[in-house]
Amino acid sequence: MLLADTKRILLKLSGEVLMGDQQFGIDTDFVAKLAGEVKAARDTGLEICLVIGGGNIFRGMAGAAKGMDRAQADYMGMLATVMNALAMQSALEKLGVETRVQSAIQMDQVCEPVIRRRAERHLEKGRVVIFAAGVGAPYFTTDSGAALRAAEMRCDALFKGTSVDGVYNADPKKDASATRFDTIDYDTVLAENLKVMDASAVALCRDNEIPIVVFSIRERGNLARVLAGEGTQTIVRTAGPGAS
Ligand code: UDP
């Protein structure tokens, strides 16, 4: 196992991974594959909280750049995360995995509101809980939502599944000499402004001692490999003996 005594994780997926090879929106075939990854992890006995971004549909900053009111645009972004959550719920339930969606913006006809104690019961029963709408407030991101839910639900680690396989000292898509860290501490990530998650999310994880595991969710079976300690990833945590 990558991290000892891991019983409950928060898995954060960027909205962009739901696009598959599309330029926009939701690729249902790819979401079905992602759901398979989540199911495999759940079947190992892990309790799983899921947070999915909304960048494949709408980002508040993009709306604001085009002249929209930022808060208004952010609410649209939050609604996008609810759409993604429902798509993932549907894909997971097709595979026989029980799920509940809890949204930080109340939407009674569609999903539950965020209620921590109720989420606890769902996890105990083996359900995957998908937390939607981030923290429910503009000027935040789903990274912050993920860090907040990881702390609130006392997750042992936050796994960030994205399109790169870890944290690099430069952008690996632009710089061929960029190197990946195996482990790195929170303060270095913050001081050097490395692209992991936004600063408030990293700080929340640091203050609550929640390790962040950054890995690629694009290759099939990679979540299971990373969880088993056989994959490629970067672990962000407090520097200590054994950290490289
Ligand atoms: N958002 C927000 N508050 C939150 C979470 C999300 O305002 O607590 C909005 C924000 O506009 C953001 C959008 O929702 O750009 C989509 O989320 P995010 O950019 O985090 O998605 P990702 O990059 O993970 O796909």
Short mmCIF file of C-alpha atoms and ligand atoms in Angstrom, two decimals:
data_model
loop_
_atom_site.label_atom_id
_atom_site.label_comp_id
_atom_site.label_asym_id
_atom_site.label_seq_id
_atom_site.Cartn_x
_atom_site.Cartn_y
_atom_site.Cartn_z
CA MET A 1 0.00 0.00 0.00
CA LEU A 2 1.26 3.48 -0.89
CA LEU A 3 0.28 5.03 2.44
CA ALA A 4 -0.01 2.81 5.54
CA ASP A 5 -3.39 2.46 7.29
CA THR A 6 -5.42 4.13 4.58
CA LYS A 7 -9.09 3.32 5.11
CA ARG A 8 -10.87 6.33 3.71
CA ILE A 9 -9.76 8.51 0.82
CA LEU A 10 -11.01 11.54 -0.95
CA LEU A 11 -10.58 11.21 -4.70
CA LYS A 12 -10.61 14.50 -6.60
CA LEU A 13 -10.99 14.30 -10.36
CA SER A 14 -10.51 17.39 -12.50
CA GLY A 15 -13.47 18.09 -14.71
CA GLU A 16 -11.19 17.94 -17.75
CA VAL A 17 -10.60 14.20 -17.35
CA LEU A 18 -14.33 13.61 -17.96
CA MET A 19 -13.88 15.02 -21.46
CA GLY A 20 -11.85 11.98 -22.53
CA ASP A 21 -10.46 13.00 -25.90
CA GLN A 22 -13.18 15.57 -26.53
CA GLN A 23 -12.57 19.31 -26.33
CA PHE A 24 -15.55 19.99 -24.07
CA GLY A 25 -18.26 18.35 -21.98
CA ILE A 26 -18.76 14.78 -20.84
CA ASP A 27 -17.54 11.69 -22.71
CA THR A 28 -19.85 9.05 -21.26
CA ASP A 29 -17.60 6.17 -22.39
CA PHE A 30 -14.66 7.70 -20.59
CA VAL A 31 -16.77 8.40 -17.48
CA ALA A 32 -17.72 4.71 -17.51
CA LYS A 33 -13.99 3.83 -17.50
CA LEU A 34 -13.35 6.23 -14.63
CA ALA A 35 -16.25 4.67 -12.74
CA GLY A 36 -14.58 1.29 -13.23
CA GLU A 37 -11.44 2.65 -11.57
CA VAL A 38 -13.45 3.97 -8.64
CA LYS A 39 -15.29 0.65 -8.29
CA ALA A 40 -12.02 -1.30 -8.26
CA ALA A 41 -10.72 0.95 -5.48
CA ARG A 42 -13.96 0.61 -3.52
CA ASP A 43 -13.86 -3.18 -3.95
CA THR A 44 -10.53 -3.29 -2.09
CA GLY A 45 -12.51 -2.18 0.98
CA LEU A 46 -11.61 1.51 0.87
CA GLU A 47 -14.22 4.10 1.78
CA ILE A 48 -14.40 6.65 -1.01
CA CYS A 49 -15.46 10.27 -1.07
CA LEU A 50 -15.43 11.77 -4.53
CA VAL A 51 -15.16 15.39 -5.66
CA ILE A 52 -15.31 16.23 -9.36
CA GLY A 53 -14.40 19.59 -10.86
CA GLY A 54 -16.36 21.45 -13.52
CA GLY A 55 -13.68 22.76 -15.86
CA ASN A 56 -14.88 20.53 -18.73
CA ILE A 57 -18.08 22.59 -18.81
CA PHE A 58 -17.56 25.99 -17.23
CA ARG A 59 -14.96 27.86 -15.18
CA GLY A 60 -15.88 31.05 -13.37
CA MET A 61 -12.61 32.74 -14.29
CA ALA A 62 -13.28 32.18 -18.00
CA GLY A 63 -16.72 33.76 -17.67
CA ALA A 64 -15.29 36.70 -15.71
CA ALA A 65 -12.60 37.20 -18.38
CA LYS A 66 -15.40 37.68 -20.90
CA GLY A 67 -17.04 40.34 -18.79
CA MET A 68 -19.44 38.33 -16.62
CA ASP A 69 -19.82 39.09 -12.96
CA ARG A 70 -17.30 36.77 -11.26
CA ALA A 71 -19.63 35.48 -8.55
CA GLN A 72 -22.36 34.79 -11.09
CA ALA A 73 -19.89 32.92 -13.30
CA ASP A 74 -18.64 30.92 -10.31
CA TYR A 75 -22.18 29.79 -9.53
CA MET A 76 -22.40 28.51 -13.09
CA GLY A 77 -19.15 26.64 -12.50
CA MET A 78 -20.59 25.08 -9.36
CA LEU A 79 -23.66 23.94 -11.30
CA ALA A 80 -21.29 22.33 -13.81
CA THR A 81 -19.79 20.24 -11.01
CA VAL A 82 -23.29 19.00 -10.14
CA MET A 83 -23.78 17.85 -13.74
CA ASN A 84 -20.49 15.96 -13.59
CA ALA A 85 -21.44 14.43 -10.24
CA LEU A 86 -24.71 13.16 -11.70
CA ALA A 87 -22.90 11.71 -14.72
CA MET A 88 -20.49 9.86 -12.44
CA GLN A 89 -23.31 8.69 -10.17
CA SER A 90 -25.06 7.23 -13.16
CA ALA A 91 -21.89 5.48 -14.38
CA LEU A 92 -21.13 4.05 -10.94
CA GLU A 93 -24.66 2.78 -10.41
CA LYS A 94 -24.53 1.04 -13.79
CA LEU A 95 -21.63 -0.94 -12.34
CA GLY A 96 -23.66 -1.78 -9.25
CA VAL A 97 -21.89 0.67 -6.94
CA GLU A 98 -24.27 2.45 -4.62
CA THR A 99 -23.67 6.18 -4.49
CA ARG A 100 -25.11 9.36 -3.06
CA VAL A 101 -24.54 12.87 -4.37
CA GLN A 102 -24.41 15.62 -1.76
CA SER A 103 -24.37 19.18 -3.03
CA ALA A 104 -23.12 22.27 -1.22
CA ILE A 105 -25.87 24.17 -3.05
CA GLN A 106 -29.19 22.71 -2.05
CA MET A 107 -31.05 21.01 -4.88
CA ASP A 108 -33.61 18.79 -3.20
CA GLN A 109 -35.11 17.29 -6.34
CA VAL A 110 -31.72 16.23 -7.63
CA CYS A 111 -29.51 15.20 -4.72
CA GLU A 112 -28.96 15.44 -0.98
CA PRO A 113 -27.56 18.51 0.74
CA VAL A 114 -24.15 18.10 2.37
CA ILE A 115 -24.79 16.53 5.77
CA ARG A 116 -21.63 15.13 7.32
CA ARG A 117 -23.30 12.59 9.60
CA ARG A 118 -25.41 11.28 6.78
CA ALA A 119 -22.33 11.01 4.57
CA GLU A 120 -20.67 8.97 7.35
CA ARG A 121 -23.55 6.49 7.30
CA HIS A 122 -23.35 6.18 3.52
CA LEU A 123 -19.63 5.42 3.70
CA GLU A 124 -20.18 2.84 6.46
CA LYS A 125 -22.65 1.11 4.16
CA GLY A 126 -20.08 0.97 1.36
CA ARG A 127 -21.62 3.75 -0.71
CA VAL A 128 -19.46 6.19 -2.61
CA VAL A 129 -20.34 9.75 -1.62
CA ILE A 130 -19.91 12.34 -4.38
CA PHE A 131 -19.62 15.87 -3.04
CA ALA A 132 -20.77 18.43 -5.60
CA ALA A 133 -20.71 22.24 -5.89
CA GLY A 134 -17.33 22.64 -4.20
CA VAL A 135 -17.58 24.61 -0.97
CA GLY A 136 -20.79 26.23 -2.19
CA ALA A 137 -19.30 29.71 -2.44
CA PRO A 138 -17.84 31.74 -5.29
CA TYR A 139 -14.12 32.61 -5.42
CA PHE A 140 -13.26 29.02 -4.47
CA THR A 141 -12.45 25.96 -6.55
CA THR A 142 -13.27 22.29 -6.30
CA ASP A 143 -9.69 21.76 -5.06
CA SER A 144 -10.67 23.71 -1.97
CA GLY A 145 -13.92 21.75 -1.85
CA ALA A 146 -11.89 18.53 -1.97
CA ALA A 147 -9.56 19.65 0.83
CA LEU A 148 -12.50 20.79 2.95
CA ARG A 149 -14.43 17.53 2.55
CA ALA A 150 -11.25 15.50 3.12
CA ALA A 151 -10.78 17.29 6.45
CA GLU A 152 -14.44 17.20 7.42
CA MET A 153 -14.79 13.49 6.58
CA ARG A 154 -11.42 12.72 8.20
CA CYS A 155 -10.01 11.13 5.08
CA ASP A 156 -6.56 9.57 5.39
CA ALA A 157 -5.40 11.12 2.12
CA LEU A 158 -6.51 13.23 -0.78
CA PHE A 159 -5.84 11.60 -4.16
CA LYS A 160 -5.84 14.09 -7.00
CA GLY A 161 -6.40 12.31 -10.31
CA THR A 162 -5.44 14.55 -13.18
CA SER A 163 -3.81 14.42 -16.60
CA VAL A 164 -0.19 14.55 -15.38
CA ASP A 165 1.49 11.88 -13.28
CA GLY A 166 2.70 14.09 -10.45
CA VAL A 167 4.23 17.40 -9.46
CA TYR A 168 7.10 18.70 -11.61
CA ASN A 169 9.58 21.53 -11.13
CA ALA A 170 8.35 22.99 -14.45
CA ASP A 171 5.47 22.31 -16.82
CA PRO A 172 6.30 18.89 -18.37
CA LYS A 173 4.14 19.70 -21.41
CA LYS A 174 6.33 22.72 -22.22
CA ASP A 175 9.73 21.86 -20.77
CA ALA A 176 11.32 18.49 -21.69
CA SER A 177 13.84 18.78 -18.85
CA ALA A 178 11.12 19.06 -16.16
CA THR A 179 11.57 16.50 -13.37
CA ARG A 180 8.96 14.93 -11.14
CA PHE A 181 9.17 14.89 -7.36
CA ASP A 182 8.47 11.59 -5.55
CA THR A 183 7.62 13.49 -2.39
CA ILE A 184 7.60 17.16 -1.62
CA ASP A 185 6.48 19.14 1.41
CA TYR A 186 3.52 21.49 1.48
CA ASP A 187 5.59 24.58 2.22
CA THR A 188 7.84 24.06 -0.83
CA VAL A 189 4.76 23.65 -3.01
CA LEU A 190 3.39 26.92 -1.65
CA ALA A 191 6.68 28.86 -1.68
CA GLU A 192 7.55 27.82 -5.24
CA ASN A 193 3.97 28.12 -6.43
CA LEU A 194 4.07 24.64 -7.96
CA LYS A 195 0.96 23.60 -9.81
CA VAL A 196 -0.65 21.01 -7.58
CA MET A 197 -3.85 22.53 -6.27
CA ASP A 198 -4.66 26.10 -5.41
CA ALA A 199 -2.87 27.53 -2.40
CA SER A 200 -5.87 27.55 -0.07
CA ALA A 201 -6.45 23.83 -0.73
CA VAL A 202 -2.78 22.97 -0.11
CA ALA A 203 -2.77 25.04 3.11
CA LEU A 204 -5.92 23.33 4.38
CA CYS A 205 -4.34 19.91 3.76
CA ARG A 206 -1.11 21.02 5.46
CA ASP A 207 -2.93 22.34 8.53
CA ASN A 208 -4.88 19.09 8.85
CA GLU A 209 -1.94 16.82 7.93
CA ILE A 210 -3.71 15.26 4.98
CA PRO A 211 -1.23 13.90 2.41
CA ILE A 212 -2.01 14.84 -1.19
CA VAL A 213 -1.23 12.19 -3.81
CA VAL A 214 -1.05 13.61 -7.35
CA PHE A 215 -1.30 10.99 -10.11
CA SER A 216 -2.60 10.47 -13.64
CA ILE A 217 -6.09 9.04 -13.89
CA ARG A 218 -5.87 8.73 -17.67
CA GLU A 219 -4.19 5.33 -17.89
CA ARG A 220 -6.35 2.36 -17.22
CA GLY A 221 -5.84 0.70 -13.81
CA ASN A 222 -3.63 3.52 -12.57
CA LEU A 223 -5.64 4.38 -9.46
CA ALA A 224 -5.32 0.77 -8.25
CA ARG A 225 -1.58 0.75 -9.04
CA VAL A 226 -1.02 4.01 -7.20
CA LEU A 227 -3.03 2.86 -4.18
CA ALA A 228 -0.99 -0.35 -4.10
CA GLY A 229 2.26 1.61 -4.19
CA GLU A 230 3.12 0.35 -7.68
CA GLY A 231 2.38 3.47 -9.68
CA THR A 232 3.91 6.84 -10.48
CA GLN A 233 2.85 9.78 -8.38
CA THR A 234 3.99 12.63 -6.17
CA ILE A 235 3.11 12.69 -2.48
CA VAL A 236 2.81 16.13 -0.90
CA ARG A 237 3.25 15.95 2.85
CA THR A 238 5.24 17.32 5.76
CA ALA A 239 8.98 16.88 5.30
CA GLY A 240 10.30 14.23 7.62
CA PRO A 241 12.67 11.31 7.86
CA GLY A 242 12.56 9.26 4.68
CA ALA A 243 11.19 12.09 2.57
CA SER A 244 13.13 12.58 -0.63
N1 UDP B 1 -16.49 26.90 -8.11
C1 UDP B 1 -16.76 27.87 -7.14
N2 UDP B 1 -16.70 27.50 -5.82
C2 UDP B 1 -16.38 26.25 -5.42
C3 UDP B 1 -16.08 25.28 -6.42
C4 UDP B 1 -16.14 25.63 -7.75
O1 UDP B 1 -17.05 29.01 -7.44
O2 UDP B 1 -16.35 25.98 -4.21
C5 UDP B 1 -16.64 27.26 -9.55
C6 UDP B 1 -15.47 28.04 -10.11
O3 UDP B 1 -15.99 28.98 -11.04
C7 UDP B 1 -14.68 26.99 -10.86
C8 UDP B 1 -15.78 26.09 -11.38
O4 UDP B 1 -16.74 26.09 -10.33
O5 UDP B 1 -13.93 27.53 -11.91
C9 UDP B 1 -15.34 24.68 -11.73
O6 UDP B 1 -14.53 24.13 -10.72
P1 UDP B 1 -12.95 23.90 -10.91
O7 UDP B 1 -12.36 24.99 -11.73
O8 UDP B 1 -12.38 23.68 -9.55
O9 UDP B 1 -12.93 22.54 -11.73
P2 UDP B 1 -11.69 21.67 -12.24
O10 UDP B 1 -10.56 22.58 -12.60
O11 UDP B 1 -11.29 20.74 -11.14
O12 UDP B 1 -12.26 20.91 -13.39
#
